[in-house]
Coordinates of C-alpha atoms in Angstrom, one line a residue:
Chain A
X1 CA 45.0 -24.1 9.2
X2 CA 41.4 -24.3 7.1
X3 CA 40.8 -19.8 6.6
X4 CA 36.8 -20.8 5.5
X5 CA 35.5 -21.8 9.2
X6 CA 37.9 -19.7 11.7
X7 CA 36.6 -17.7 14.6
X8 CA 36.3 -13.9 14.1
X9 CA 38.6 -14.4 16.8
X10 CA 41.5 -15.7 14.9
X11 CA 41.3 -14.5 11.8
X12 CA 41.9 -10.6 14.2
X13 CA 44.6 -12.6 16.0
X14 CA 46.9 -13.6 12.4
X15 CA 45.7 -10.2 11.3
X16 CA 47.6 -8.5 13.6
X17 CA 50.2 -10.0 14.3
X18 CA 50.3 -10.2 10.6
X19 CA 50.9 -14.3 9.9
X20 CA 48.2 -13.3 7.2
X21 CA 47.2 -10.0 5.1
X22 CA 44.2 -9.1 4.6
X23 CA 44.5 -9.8 0.9
X24 CA 45.5 -13.3 1.5
X25 CA 42.0 -13.6 3.3
X26 CA 40.3 -12.0 0.8
X27 CA 41.5 -13.8 -1.6
X28 CA 40.5 -17.0 -0.2
X29 CA 37.2 -16.0 0.8
X30 CA 36.8 -14.9 -3.1
X31 CA 38.0 -18.2 -4.5
X32 CA 35.8 -20.3 -2.4
X33 CA 33.0 -17.6 -3.9
X34 CA 34.0 -18.1 -7.4
X35 CA 34.1 -22.2 -6.9
X36 CA 31.7 -22.6 -4.3
X37 CA 28.6 -20.3 -5.4
X38 CA 27.6 -21.4 -8.6
X39 CA 26.3 -24.6 -7.1
X40 CA 24.7 -22.3 -3.9
X41 CA 23.1 -19.1 -4.9
X42 CA 24.1 -17.6 -2.5
X43 CA 25.3 -13.9 -3.3
X44 CA 24.0 -11.7 -6.0
X45 CA 26.2 -9.6 -6.4
X46 CA 30.7 -10.5 -5.5
X47 CA 32.8 -7.0 -5.2
X48 CA 35.6 -8.9 -6.0
X49 CA 37.8 -5.3 -6.9
X50 CA 35.7 -3.1 -3.7
X51 CA 36.7 -6.1 -1.5
X52 CA 39.8 -6.3 -2.2
X53 CA 40.7 -2.7 -2.1
X54 CA 39.0 -2.7 1.5
X55 CA 41.4 -5.7 2.3
X56 CA 44.7 -3.3 0.6
X57 CA 43.0 -0.3 2.8
X58 CA 43.2 -2.5 6.1
X59 CA 46.7 -4.2 6.3
X60 CA 47.7 -0.7 5.3
X61 CA 45.3 0.4 9.2
X62 CA 46.7 -3.4 10.6
X63 CA 50.6 -2.1 9.6
X64 CA 50.2 0.3 11.5
X65 CA 48.3 -1.3 14.8
X66 CA 45.0 0.7 14.0
X67 CA 43.1 -2.0 13.8
X68 CA 39.6 -3.5 15.3
X69 CA 38.5 -6.8 15.7
X70 CA 36.9 -6.3 12.3
X71 CA 40.0 -4.9 10.7
X72 CA 40.4 -6.9 7.6
X73 CA 37.4 -9.5 8.1
X74 CA 34.8 -10.8 5.0
X75 CA 31.8 -10.5 5.8
X76 CA 28.8 -11.2 3.4
X77 CA 25.8 -8.6 3.3
X78 CA 22.2 -9.3 2.7
X79 CA 21.6 -7.6 -0.3
X80 CA 19.2 -4.9 1.6
X81 CA 21.4 -2.7 2.4
X82 CA 21.8 0.3 0.6
X83 CA 26.1 -0.1 -0.6
X84 CA 27.0 3.6 -1.7
X85 CA 28.0 2.9 -6.0
X86 CA 27.0 -1.3 -5.3
X87 CA 24.1 -2.7 -7.3
X88 CA 21.2 -3.2 -3.5
X89 CA 18.3 -5.0 -5.4
X90 CA 15.7 -6.6 -2.6
X91 CA 15.9 -9.7 -5.0
X92 CA 13.5 -7.7 -6.9
X93 CA 13.4 -7.2 -10.9
X94 CA 12.6 -3.9 -9.5
X95 CA 15.4 -3.1 -8.1
X96 CA 17.1 -5.4 -10.7
X97 CA 20.1 -2.7 -12.1
X98 CA 19.6 -0.2 -8.6
X99 CA 22.8 1.9 -7.4
X100 CA 22.1 3.3 -3.9
X101 CA 23.9 7.2 -3.8
X102 CA 23.5 6.5 -0.4
X103 CA 25.9 3.4 2.5
X104 CA 23.0 2.6 5.3
X105 CA 24.2 3.3 8.8
X106 CA 24.9 -0.8 8.7
X107 CA 27.2 -0.6 6.6
X108 CA 28.3 2.2 7.6
X109 CA 29.5 1.4 11.0
X110 CA 30.9 -2.0 9.6
X111 CA 33.3 -0.9 6.8
X112 CA 34.5 1.7 9.3
X113 CA 35.6 -0.5 11.1
X114 CA 37.6 -2.0 8.4
X115 CA 35.5 -5.0 7.6
X116 CA 35.4 -6.6 4.2
X117 CA 32.7 -6.2 2.1
X118 CA 32.5 -9.4 -0.6
X119 CA 28.8 -9.2 -1.0
X120 CA 25.3 -9.2 -1.5
X121 CA 23.8 -11.7 -0.5
X122 CA 21.0 -13.7 -1.7
X123 CA 17.0 -13.6 0.2
X124 CA 14.1 -14.1 -0.5
X125 CA 12.4 -10.5 -2.4
X126 CA 12.1 -7.5 -0.5
X127 CA 12.6 -10.1 2.5
X128 CA 9.0 -11.4 2.1
X129 CA 9.4 -15.6 2.3
X130 CA 10.4 -18.5 4.8
X131 CA 12.5 -20.4 1.8
X132 CA 14.9 -17.7 -0.2
X133 CA 12.4 -19.5 -3.1
X134 CA 11.0 -16.3 -3.8
X135 CA 13.9 -14.3 -5.4
X136 CA 14.2 -12.8 -8.6
X137 CA 18.2 -14.2 -8.7
X138 CA 17.1 -17.7 -8.1
X139 CA 16.4 -20.0 -4.6
X140 CA 19.5 -20.3 -2.3
X141 CA 20.3 -23.5 -1.9
X142 CA 20.7 -25.4 1.5
X143 CA 24.8 -26.6 1.8
X144 CA 23.6 -29.8 3.9
X145 CA 21.7 -30.7 1.3
X146 CA 21.6 -29.0 -1.8
X147 CA 17.4 -30.1 -2.6
X148 CA 16.5 -27.6 0.1
X149 CA 15.8 -24.5 1.6
X150 CA 18.0 -22.3 3.7
X151 CA 15.3 -20.6 5.3
X152 CA 14.5 -16.9 4.8
X153 CA 15.1 -14.8 3.7
X154 CA 18.4 -13.8 5.0
X155 CA 19.3 -17.2 3.1
X156 CA 22.0 -16.1 0.9
X157 CA 23.4 -14.6 4.2
X158 CA 23.2 -18.3 6.0
X159 CA 24.2 -20.6 3.7
X160 CA 27.2 -18.3 2.6
X161 CA 28.4 -18.0 6.4
X162 CA 27.6 -22.7 6.6
X163 CA 29.3 -23.0 4.0
X164 CA 32.4 -21.0 4.9
X165 CA 32.0 -18.4 1.6
X166 CA 32.1 -15.8 4.2
X167 CA 33.8 -15.2 8.1
X168 CA 30.0 -13.8 8.8
X169 CA 27.3 -12.0 7.2
X170 CA 24.5 -9.6 7.9
X171 CA 20.4 -10.5 8.1
X172 CA 17.8 -8.7 8.7
X173 CA 15.2 -10.3 10.3
X174 CA 10.9 -9.1 10.4
X175 CA 9.3 -12.7 11.5
X176 CA 12.2 -14.6 12.0
X177 CA 13.7 -14.0 8.2
X178 CA 17.5 -14.2 10.5
X179 CA 17.4 -17.1 12.9
X180 CA 14.8 -19.6 11.2
X181 CA 17.6 -19.7 8.4
X182 CA 20.3 -19.6 11.5
X183 CA 18.3 -23.0 12.4
X184 CA 18.1 -24.2 8.9
X185 CA 22.1 -24.3 8.7
X186 CA 24.0 -24.8 11.7
X187 CA 24.5 -21.2 12.1
X188 CA 23.7 -18.3 14.9
X189 CA 21.5 -16.0 13.9
X190 CA 20.9 -13.0 16.5
X191 CA 18.3 -10.1 16.1
X192 CA 18.3 -7.8 18.6
X193 CA 15.8 -6.0 19.9
X194 CA 13.9 -3.9 17.8
X195 CA 16.0 0.0 17.9
X196 CA 18.9 -1.4 18.8
X197 CA 20.6 -1.4 15.5
X198 CA 19.7 1.2 13.6
X199 CA 17.7 0.2 10.1
X200 CA 18.6 3.1 8.0
X201 CA 19.3 2.3 4.4
X202 CA 17.1 -0.7 4.9
X203 CA 14.7 -1.0 2.5
X204 CA 11.4 -1.5 4.6
X205 CA 9.9 -4.4 5.0
X206 CA 7.7 -4.4 7.8
X207 CA 9.2 -0.7 9.5
X208 CA 7.2 -1.3 13.6
X209 CA 9.2 -4.7 12.8
X210 CA 12.3 -4.8 11.1
X211 CA 16.0 -5.0 12.4
X212 CA 19.6 -5.7 11.5
X213 CA 21.4 -8.8 13.3
X214 CA 24.7 -11.1 12.8
X215 CA 24.5 -14.2 11.2
X216 CA 27.9 -16.7 12.8
X217 CA 29.3 -20.0 13.5
X218 CA 29.2 -18.9 16.9
X219 CA 28.3 -16.7 19.7
X220 CA 31.3 -15.0 20.4
X221 CA 30.9 -13.5 17.0
X222 CA 28.0 -12.7 16.7
X223 CA 28.9 -10.4 19.8
X224 CA 31.9 -8.1 18.1
X225 CA 29.2 -7.6 14.6
X226 CA 26.7 -6.6 17.5
X227 CA 29.0 -4.6 18.6
X228 CA 29.8 -3.4 15.5
X229 CA 26.6 -2.6 14.8
X230 CA 24.8 -0.9 17.8
X231 CA 24.2 1.6 19.1
X232 CA 21.7 5.4 18.4
X233 CA 21.7 7.2 15.5
X234 CA 20.4 10.0 14.7
X235 CA 19.1 9.0 11.1
X236 CA 16.5 6.1 12.3
X237 CA 13.8 7.8 14.5
X238 CA 13.3 4.2 16.0
X239 CA 16.9 3.3 16.9
X240 CA 17.5 3.4 20.8
X241 CA 19.2 5.6 22.7
X242 CA 20.5 3.8 25.0
X243 CA 24.6 3.0 25.9
X244 CA 25.7 -0.5 24.3
X245 CA 27.1 -2.2 26.5
X246 CA 31.0 -4.3 26.1
X247 CA 29.2 -8.0 24.4
X248 CA 32.6 -9.4 24.4
X249 CA 33.5 -9.2 28.4
X250 CA 29.3 -9.7 29.3
X251 CA 30.4 -13.4 27.5
X252 CA 31.9 -15.1 30.4
X253 CA 28.8 -14.8 32.4
X254 CA 28.2 -17.6 34.4
X255 CA 24.1 -19.3 33.7
X256 CA 24.0 -20.6 37.5
X257 CA 20.7 -19.5 38.6
X258 CA 19.6 -18.0 36.1
X259 CA 16.1 -18.9 35.5
X260 CA 14.9 -20.2 32.0
X261 CA 11.0 -19.9 31.1
X262 CA 9.7 -22.6 28.8
X263 CA 6.5 -21.5 27.1
X264 CA 3.7 -24.9 27.0
X265 CA 2.8 -23.7 23.6
X266 CA 5.4 -23.9 21.8
X267 CA 5.8 -27.9 22.3
X268 CA 2.1 -28.3 20.8
X269 CA 1.6 -31.1 18.4
X270 CA 2.8 -30.4 14.9
X271 CA 6.4 -29.8 16.3
X272 CA 8.5 -32.2 14.6
X273 CA 10.1 -35.0 17.2
X274 CA 14.2 -34.5 16.4
X275 CA 13.8 -30.7 16.3
X276 CA 11.7 -31.6 19.7
X277 CA 14.5 -33.7 21.0
X278 CA 17.0 -31.3 20.3
X279 CA 15.6 -28.8 21.9
X280 CA 15.1 -30.7 25.0
X281 CA 18.6 -32.2 24.5
X282 CA 19.6 -28.1 25.1
X283 CA 17.3 -27.6 27.9
X284 CA 19.5 -30.8 29.8
X285 CA 22.9 -28.5 29.1
X286 CA 21.2 -25.4 30.8
X287 CA 20.9 -27.3 33.5
X288 CA 23.6 -28.5 34.1
X289 CA 25.4 -25.2 33.3
X290 CA 23.3 -23.6 36.6
X291 CA 20.6 -22.5 35.2
X292 CA 16.7 -24.1 36.0
X293 CA 14.1 -24.5 33.6
X294 CA 10.2 -23.5 34.5
X295 CA 7.6 -24.4 32.5
X296 CA 4.9 -21.1 32.1
X297 CA 2.8 -20.6 29.2
X298 CA 2.2 -17.7 26.9
X299 CA -1.1 -18.2 26.0
X300 CA -1.9 -15.2 23.4
X301 CA 1.3 -17.7 20.7
X302 CA -1.9 -19.3 18.4
X303 CA -2.2 -15.5 17.5
X304 CA 0.9 -14.5 16.7
X305 CA 0.3 -15.5 12.3
X306 CA -2.6 -13.8 11.5
X307 CA -1.6 -10.8 13.7
X308 CA 1.6 -11.0 11.7
X309 CA 0.7 -11.6 8.5
X310 CA -1.7 -8.9 9.3
X311 CA 0.2 -5.8 10.2
X312 CA 3.4 -6.6 8.0
X313 CA 1.0 -6.7 4.6
X314 CA -0.2 -4.0 5.6
X315 CA 3.0 -2.3 6.8
X316 CA 4.3 -3.4 3.2
X317 CA 1.7 -2.5 1.5
X318 CA 2.4 1.5 2.1
X319 CA 6.7 1.0 2.1
X320 CA 6.2 -0.4 -1.1
X321 CA 3.8 2.7 -2.7
X322 CA 7.3 4.3 -3.5
X323 CA 8.7 2.0 -6.4
X324 CA 6.8 3.8 -8.6
X325 CA 8.6 3.9 -11.7
X326 CA 10.0 6.6 -11.8
X327 CA 12.2 7.8 -9.5
X328 CA 14.5 4.7 -9.1
X329 CA 13.4 0.4 -9.8
X330 CA 12.0 -0.7 -12.9
X331 CA 9.8 1.5 -15.6
X332 CA 7.9 -0.2 -18.4
X333 CA 8.8 0.2 -22.0
X334 CA 6.3 3.3 -23.8
X335 CA 2.9 3.7 -21.3
X336 CA 0.5 5.2 -22.4
X337 CA -0.6 7.7 -19.3
X338 CA 0.8 8.1 -15.7
X339 CA -2.1 5.5 -14.7
X340 CA -0.4 2.8 -16.6
X341 CA 3.3 3.5 -15.7
X342 CA 2.7 2.7 -12.0
X343 CA 0.6 0.1 -13.1
X344 CA 2.5 -1.8 -15.3
X345 CA 5.6 -1.1 -13.6
X346 CA 4.9 -2.1 -9.9
X347 CA 3.6 -5.4 -11.9
X348 CA 6.3 -5.9 -14.1
X349 CA 8.8 -5.5 -11.6
X350 CA 7.2 -7.4 -8.0
X351 CA 7.5 -10.9 -8.2
X352 CA 4.3 -12.6 -6.9
X353 CA 4.3 -13.3 -3.2
X354 CA 5.4 -9.1 -2.7
X355 CA 2.2 -8.6 -4.9
X356 CA 0.2 -11.2 -2.9
X357 CA 0.9 -8.7 0.1
X358 CA 0.4 -5.9 -1.5
X359 CA -2.9 -7.0 -1.8
X360 CA -3.5 -8.4 1.5
X361 CA -2.2 -5.4 3.0
X362 CA -3.8 -2.7 0.7
X363 CA -7.0 -4.8 1.7
X364 CA -6.9 -4.8 5.6
X365 CA -6.1 -1.2 5.6
X366 CA -8.4 -0.3 2.9
X367 CA -11.9 1.5 4.1
X368 CA -14.1 -0.5 5.9
X369 CA -12.2 -3.4 6.8
X370 CA -9.2 -1.3 8.7
X371 CA -11.2 -1.4 12.5
X372 CA -11.3 -5.7 11.3
X373 CA -8.0 -6.5 10.7
X374 CA -5.8 -4.3 11.1
X375 CA -6.9 -2.3 14.5
X376 CA -7.9 -6.0 16.2
X377 CA -4.5 -7.3 14.9
X378 CA -3.2 -4.5 16.4
X379 CA -5.1 -5.1 19.7
X380 CA -3.5 -8.7 20.0
X381 CA -0.6 -7.3 19.2
X382 CA -0.1 -5.5 22.9
X383 CA -1.5 -8.9 23.9
X384 CA 1.5 -10.5 23.0
X385 CA 3.6 -8.7 24.3
X386 CA 1.9 -7.8 27.4
X387 CA 2.4 -12.2 28.0
X388 CA 5.8 -11.6 27.3
X389 CA 6.5 -8.9 30.3
X390 CA 4.0 -11.2 32.9
X391 CA 6.3 -14.1 31.8
X392 CA 9.6 -12.0 32.4
X393 CA 8.3 -10.8 35.9
X394 CA 8.8 -14.7 36.2
X395 CA 12.2 -15.8 34.3
X396 CA 15.6 -14.5 33.0
X397 CA 15.2 -15.8 28.8
X398 CA 12.8 -17.8 27.4
X399 CA 13.8 -21.4 25.4
X400 CA 12.3 -22.4 23.2
X401 CA 12.5 -24.2 19.0
X402 CA 13.3 -21.8 16.7
X403 CA 11.5 -23.5 13.9
X404 CA 8.9 -27.0 13.7
X405 CA 11.2 -29.3 11.7
X406 CA 14.6 -28.4 9.8
X407 CA 14.8 -27.3 6.5
X408 CA 12.4 -28.6 4.1
X409 CA 12.5 -28.8 -0.1
X410 CA 12.8 -26.3 -2.7
X411 CA 9.4 -26.3 -3.5
X412 CA 8.2 -27.9 -0.4
X413 CA 5.7 -24.8 0.1
X414 CA 6.1 -22.6 -2.9
X415 CA 3.1 -23.2 -4.6
X416 CA 0.8 -23.2 -0.9
X417 CA 1.7 -19.7 1.2
X418 CA -0.8 -20.5 4.5
X419 CA 1.9 -23.4 4.9
X420 CA 4.3 -21.1 4.2
X421 CA 3.2 -18.7 7.2
X422 CA 2.4 -21.0 9.2
X423 CA 7.2 -21.9 9.2
X424 CA 7.3 -18.6 10.8
X425 CA 5.8 -19.9 14.4
X426 CA 8.2 -19.6 17.2
X427 CA 9.9 -17.0 15.9
X428 CA 7.1 -14.0 14.9
X429 CA 5.5 -13.2 18.4
X430 CA 9.7 -11.8 19.3
X431 CA 9.5 -9.2 16.6
X432 CA 5.8 -8.4 17.2
X433 CA 6.9 -7.7 20.9
X434 CA 10.7 -6.1 19.4
X435 CA 12.4 -8.9 21.5
X436 CA 15.7 -10.2 20.8
X437 CA 16.3 -14.1 20.0
X438 CA 19.0 -16.0 19.6
X439 CA 19.1 -19.1 17.2
X440 CA 22.3 -21.7 18.9
X441 CA 22.7 -25.0 16.2
X442 CA 21.4 -27.5 19.2
X443 CA 21.3 -31.1 17.0
X444 CA 20.6 -33.1 13.1
X445 CA 17.6 -34.5 12.0
X446 CA 17.7 -37.7 10.6
X447 CA 18.2 -36.7 7.4
X448 CA 21.7 -35.1 9.3
X449 CA 19.5 -31.5 9.1
X450 CA 20.2 -29.0 11.9
X451 CA 18.6 -27.8 14.2
X452 CA 17.7 -24.7 15.8
X453 CA 17.1 -23.6 19.8
X454 CA 15.9 -20.1 19.9
X455 CA 16.3 -18.0 23.1
X456 CA 14.7 -14.7 23.7
X457 CA 15.1 -12.1 26.3
X458 CA 13.9 -9.0 27.5
X459 CA 14.8 -5.8 26.1
X460 CA 17.8 -4.5 25.7
X461 CA 19.4 -7.7 26.9
X462 CA 20.9 -9.2 24.4
X463 CA 23.8 -9.5 26.3
X464 CA 22.2 -11.8 28.4
X465 CA 21.8 -13.9 24.7
X466 CA 25.1 -13.9 24.2
X467 CA 26.4 -14.9 27.5
X468 CA 24.1 -17.7 27.7
X469 CA 24.4 -18.5 24.3
X470 CA 28.3 -18.7 24.6
X471 CA 27.9 -21.3 28.1
X472 CA 26.0 -23.6 25.7
X473 CA 28.7 -23.6 22.9
X474 CA 31.6 -24.5 25.6
X475 CA 30.3 -27.3 26.1
X476 CA 28.6 -28.3 23.3
X477 CA 30.3 -28.8 19.4
X478 CA 26.7 -28.6 17.4
X479 CA 27.9 -25.1 16.5
X480 CA 31.2 -26.9 14.5
X481 CA 29.9 -28.8 12.5
X482 CA 29.9 -28.5 9.2
X483 CA 28.8 -28.9 5.8
X484 CA 30.5 -31.2 3.3
Chain B
X1 CA -14.1 -14.5 4.6
X2 CA -14.5 -15.0 0.7
X3 CA -12.8 -12.4 -1.5
X4 CA -14.8 -11.9 -4.7
X5 CA -13.1 -11.3 -8.4
X6 CA -14.5 -7.6 -7.5
X7 CA -13.2 -6.9 -4.6
X8 CA -9.6 -8.5 -6.0
X9 CA -9.6 -5.7 -8.9
X10 CA -10.6 -3.0 -6.6
X11 CA -8.1 -3.6 -4.2
X12 CA -5.3 -3.7 -7.6
X13 CA -6.9 -0.9 -8.6
X14 CA -6.2 1.0 -5.5
X15 CA -1.9 -0.9 -5.0
X16 CA -1.6 0.4 -8.7
X17 CA -1.3 -3.6 -9.8
X18 CA -2.7 -5.6 -12.6
X19 CA -4.4 -8.5 -11.9
X20 CA -4.8 -11.1 -15.5
X21 CA -7.8 -13.2 -15.3
X22 CA -6.0 -15.8 -13.8
X23 CA -4.7 -13.4 -11.4
X24 CA -7.6 -12.2 -10.1
X25 CA -9.0 -15.8 -9.9
X26 CA -5.9 -16.8 -7.8
X27 CA -5.6 -14.1 -5.9
X28 CA -9.2 -14.2 -5.3
X29 CA -9.1 -18.2 -3.6
X30 CA -5.6 -17.9 -1.5
X31 CA -6.1 -14.0 -0.4
X32 CA -8.8 -15.9 1.2
X33 CA -7.4 -18.2 2.8
X34 CA -5.1 -16.1 4.0
X35 CA -8.2 -13.8 5.6
X36 CA -9.6 -17.3 6.8
X37 CA -6.5 -17.7 9.2
X38 CA -6.9 -14.2 9.5
X39 CA -10.4 -14.3 11.3
X40 CA -9.2 -16.3 14.1
X41 CA -8.6 -13.8 15.6
X42 CA -12.1 -13.3 16.0
X43 CA -12.0 -15.4 18.5
X44 CA -9.5 -13.1 20.7
X45 CA -11.7 -11.3 23.3
X46 CA -9.7 -7.4 22.7
X47 CA -11.8 -4.7 23.9
X48 CA -10.7 -2.0 26.0
X49 CA -7.0 -3.1 24.6
X50 CA -4.6 -0.4 23.2
X51 CA -3.9 -1.4 20.2
X52 CA 0.0 -1.7 19.5
X53 CA 1.2 0.7 16.6
X54 CA 5.2 0.1 17.1
X55 CA 7.6 -2.5 19.2
X56 CA 9.2 0.6 21.1
X57 CA 7.7 3.3 23.8
X58 CA 9.9 6.0 23.0
X59 CA 8.9 9.5 21.8
X60 CA 9.6 10.5 18.0
X61 CA 13.0 12.6 18.2
X62 CA 12.6 15.7 17.4
X63 CA 15.6 17.4 14.9
X64 CA 15.9 21.3 13.9
X65 CA 15.2 21.4 9.9
X66 CA 18.8 22.6 8.3
X67 CA 19.4 22.0 5.0
X68 CA 22.6 19.2 4.8
X69 CA 24.0 16.6 2.0
X70 CA 23.3 19.4 -1.1
X71 CA 24.0 19.2 -4.7
X72 CA 22.5 16.0 -5.1
X73 CA 21.2 16.5 -7.6
X74 CA 22.8 13.3 -10.3
X75 CA 23.1 11.0 -8.2
X76 CA 19.5 11.0 -8.0
X77 CA 18.6 11.0 -11.0
X78 CA 21.2 8.8 -12.1
X79 CA 18.7 6.4 -10.5
X80 CA 15.9 6.9 -12.6
X81 CA 15.1 5.4 -15.3
X82 CA 14.1 8.1 -17.6
X83 CA 15.1 12.4 -17.1
X84 CA 15.8 15.3 -19.4
X85 CA 17.3 18.0 -18.9
X86 CA 18.3 17.4 -14.8
X87 CA 14.2 16.5 -14.3
X88 CA 12.4 13.1 -14.4
X89 CA 10.4 12.6 -17.6
X90 CA 7.1 11.1 -17.5
X91 CA 4.5 10.5 -19.1
X92 CA 1.9 13.4 -20.7
X93 CA -0.7 14.6 -18.4
X94 CA -2.2 17.0 -19.6
X95 CA -3.3 17.2 -23.3

């Protein structure tokens, strides 16, 4: 059996039946990382000692019959979740040597369930980017074509999952950072409803948009991970206090009679033919499963990019003000005074894209421009959210392409910020409205690069998204294809 | 919208960032292009629309202000670049 690509359910069964130990499984992935990752660059930090210790503890728990579905399961964690005692860099020189004194709620929950953390994955610096090229630790390569990006910002998590360097990974999504790399690497990525998963201990980028979610090789695996991640957390004031349904048992919900909306704005010019074909084929598959596809309009769609690139940098400029060189993070050498220390520490510690967004955010929040940009964007954000709300009075789900094109080449867009921002065009609306979104593999283009389809649901309706995704993966095999 | 070098320098000061003359020029060009993209919002009427500051409309929870996680001084100081006798050390502020 090829351990590298087995499902979480199969792995848990092997572990429970003791045909495989958690230490053996963990060693398998540590070896894979050692041989494959020098090419992919998916990991910033590999914690072999910590992983093996966690695997030994998992074996003990398995032997005592106290296992959860995640006990002994090796995972990769985006290097944006604070892990106590394990370096957390956010792919920035600013946090190159930062060892958090506390644990994020997401990793605490996963570890409590017995999961094994293999290491911390590469990403765009402070999650600002769509190609993983802004990482201080160098770009991640797409396992399907090493000259191309895996997308971003959770590109390391996506590449590690696609290449079988872990059983699954955790990412975060502020404007598409789980779904876009999932689409570009042929993996499954879920961004839950804003507030479904705690943000405590996630290094903040844009606090009203950030959300953590699973990146996996199947919807069933995503359901298992979300089960462990979701739930109210008093440590995050925006965490939603609502019951968490049983996602696994909800997977078998029938698609018969499900109404799926197809927003016309997502199929306009600029959509690559190969993506259009894949997504239209997915529509056909859902029809054959008994769903009904209805055309509709989300008229404010075109305004999402400018809205997002006002709101996200504004929040980022405020969040990143904490990096002052004093309490943690990079400090410049021999500053003459305090002001020089702030400015030089920040200028040396942040990369070009992060600085550009801080500048942009500072500008739109500055005196005289606040109403023209920030306030205006907050109003348009309301219109975008209203569009979705009105669509969901007619349909249960929306179906769109995840990205306008398949994986682009490393270096292709990084000289032009506007071009790069446009690659998020189909995902950022979902963050602005706070809705759950799921990206599924739905085909390949002429260069054998994966195509992704996105399903969008009502707030807190992750179970509906997962059921639809699971039904799709029962009758298609795109998610089972692997890079050579 | 075009941003000039003077504005870039002002914003850099507000953001506590240094910008070399080359960077000022690059920021001016890039930020101007990004702001042009943003100005497409002006064509959308938004009079009377309530600004949306958060994705989920839930009341902000309150809790008692209770001391917890005491005695973290060493752990927190360990994150800093320069400390001395249990304090963060910074350049002299007052002569």
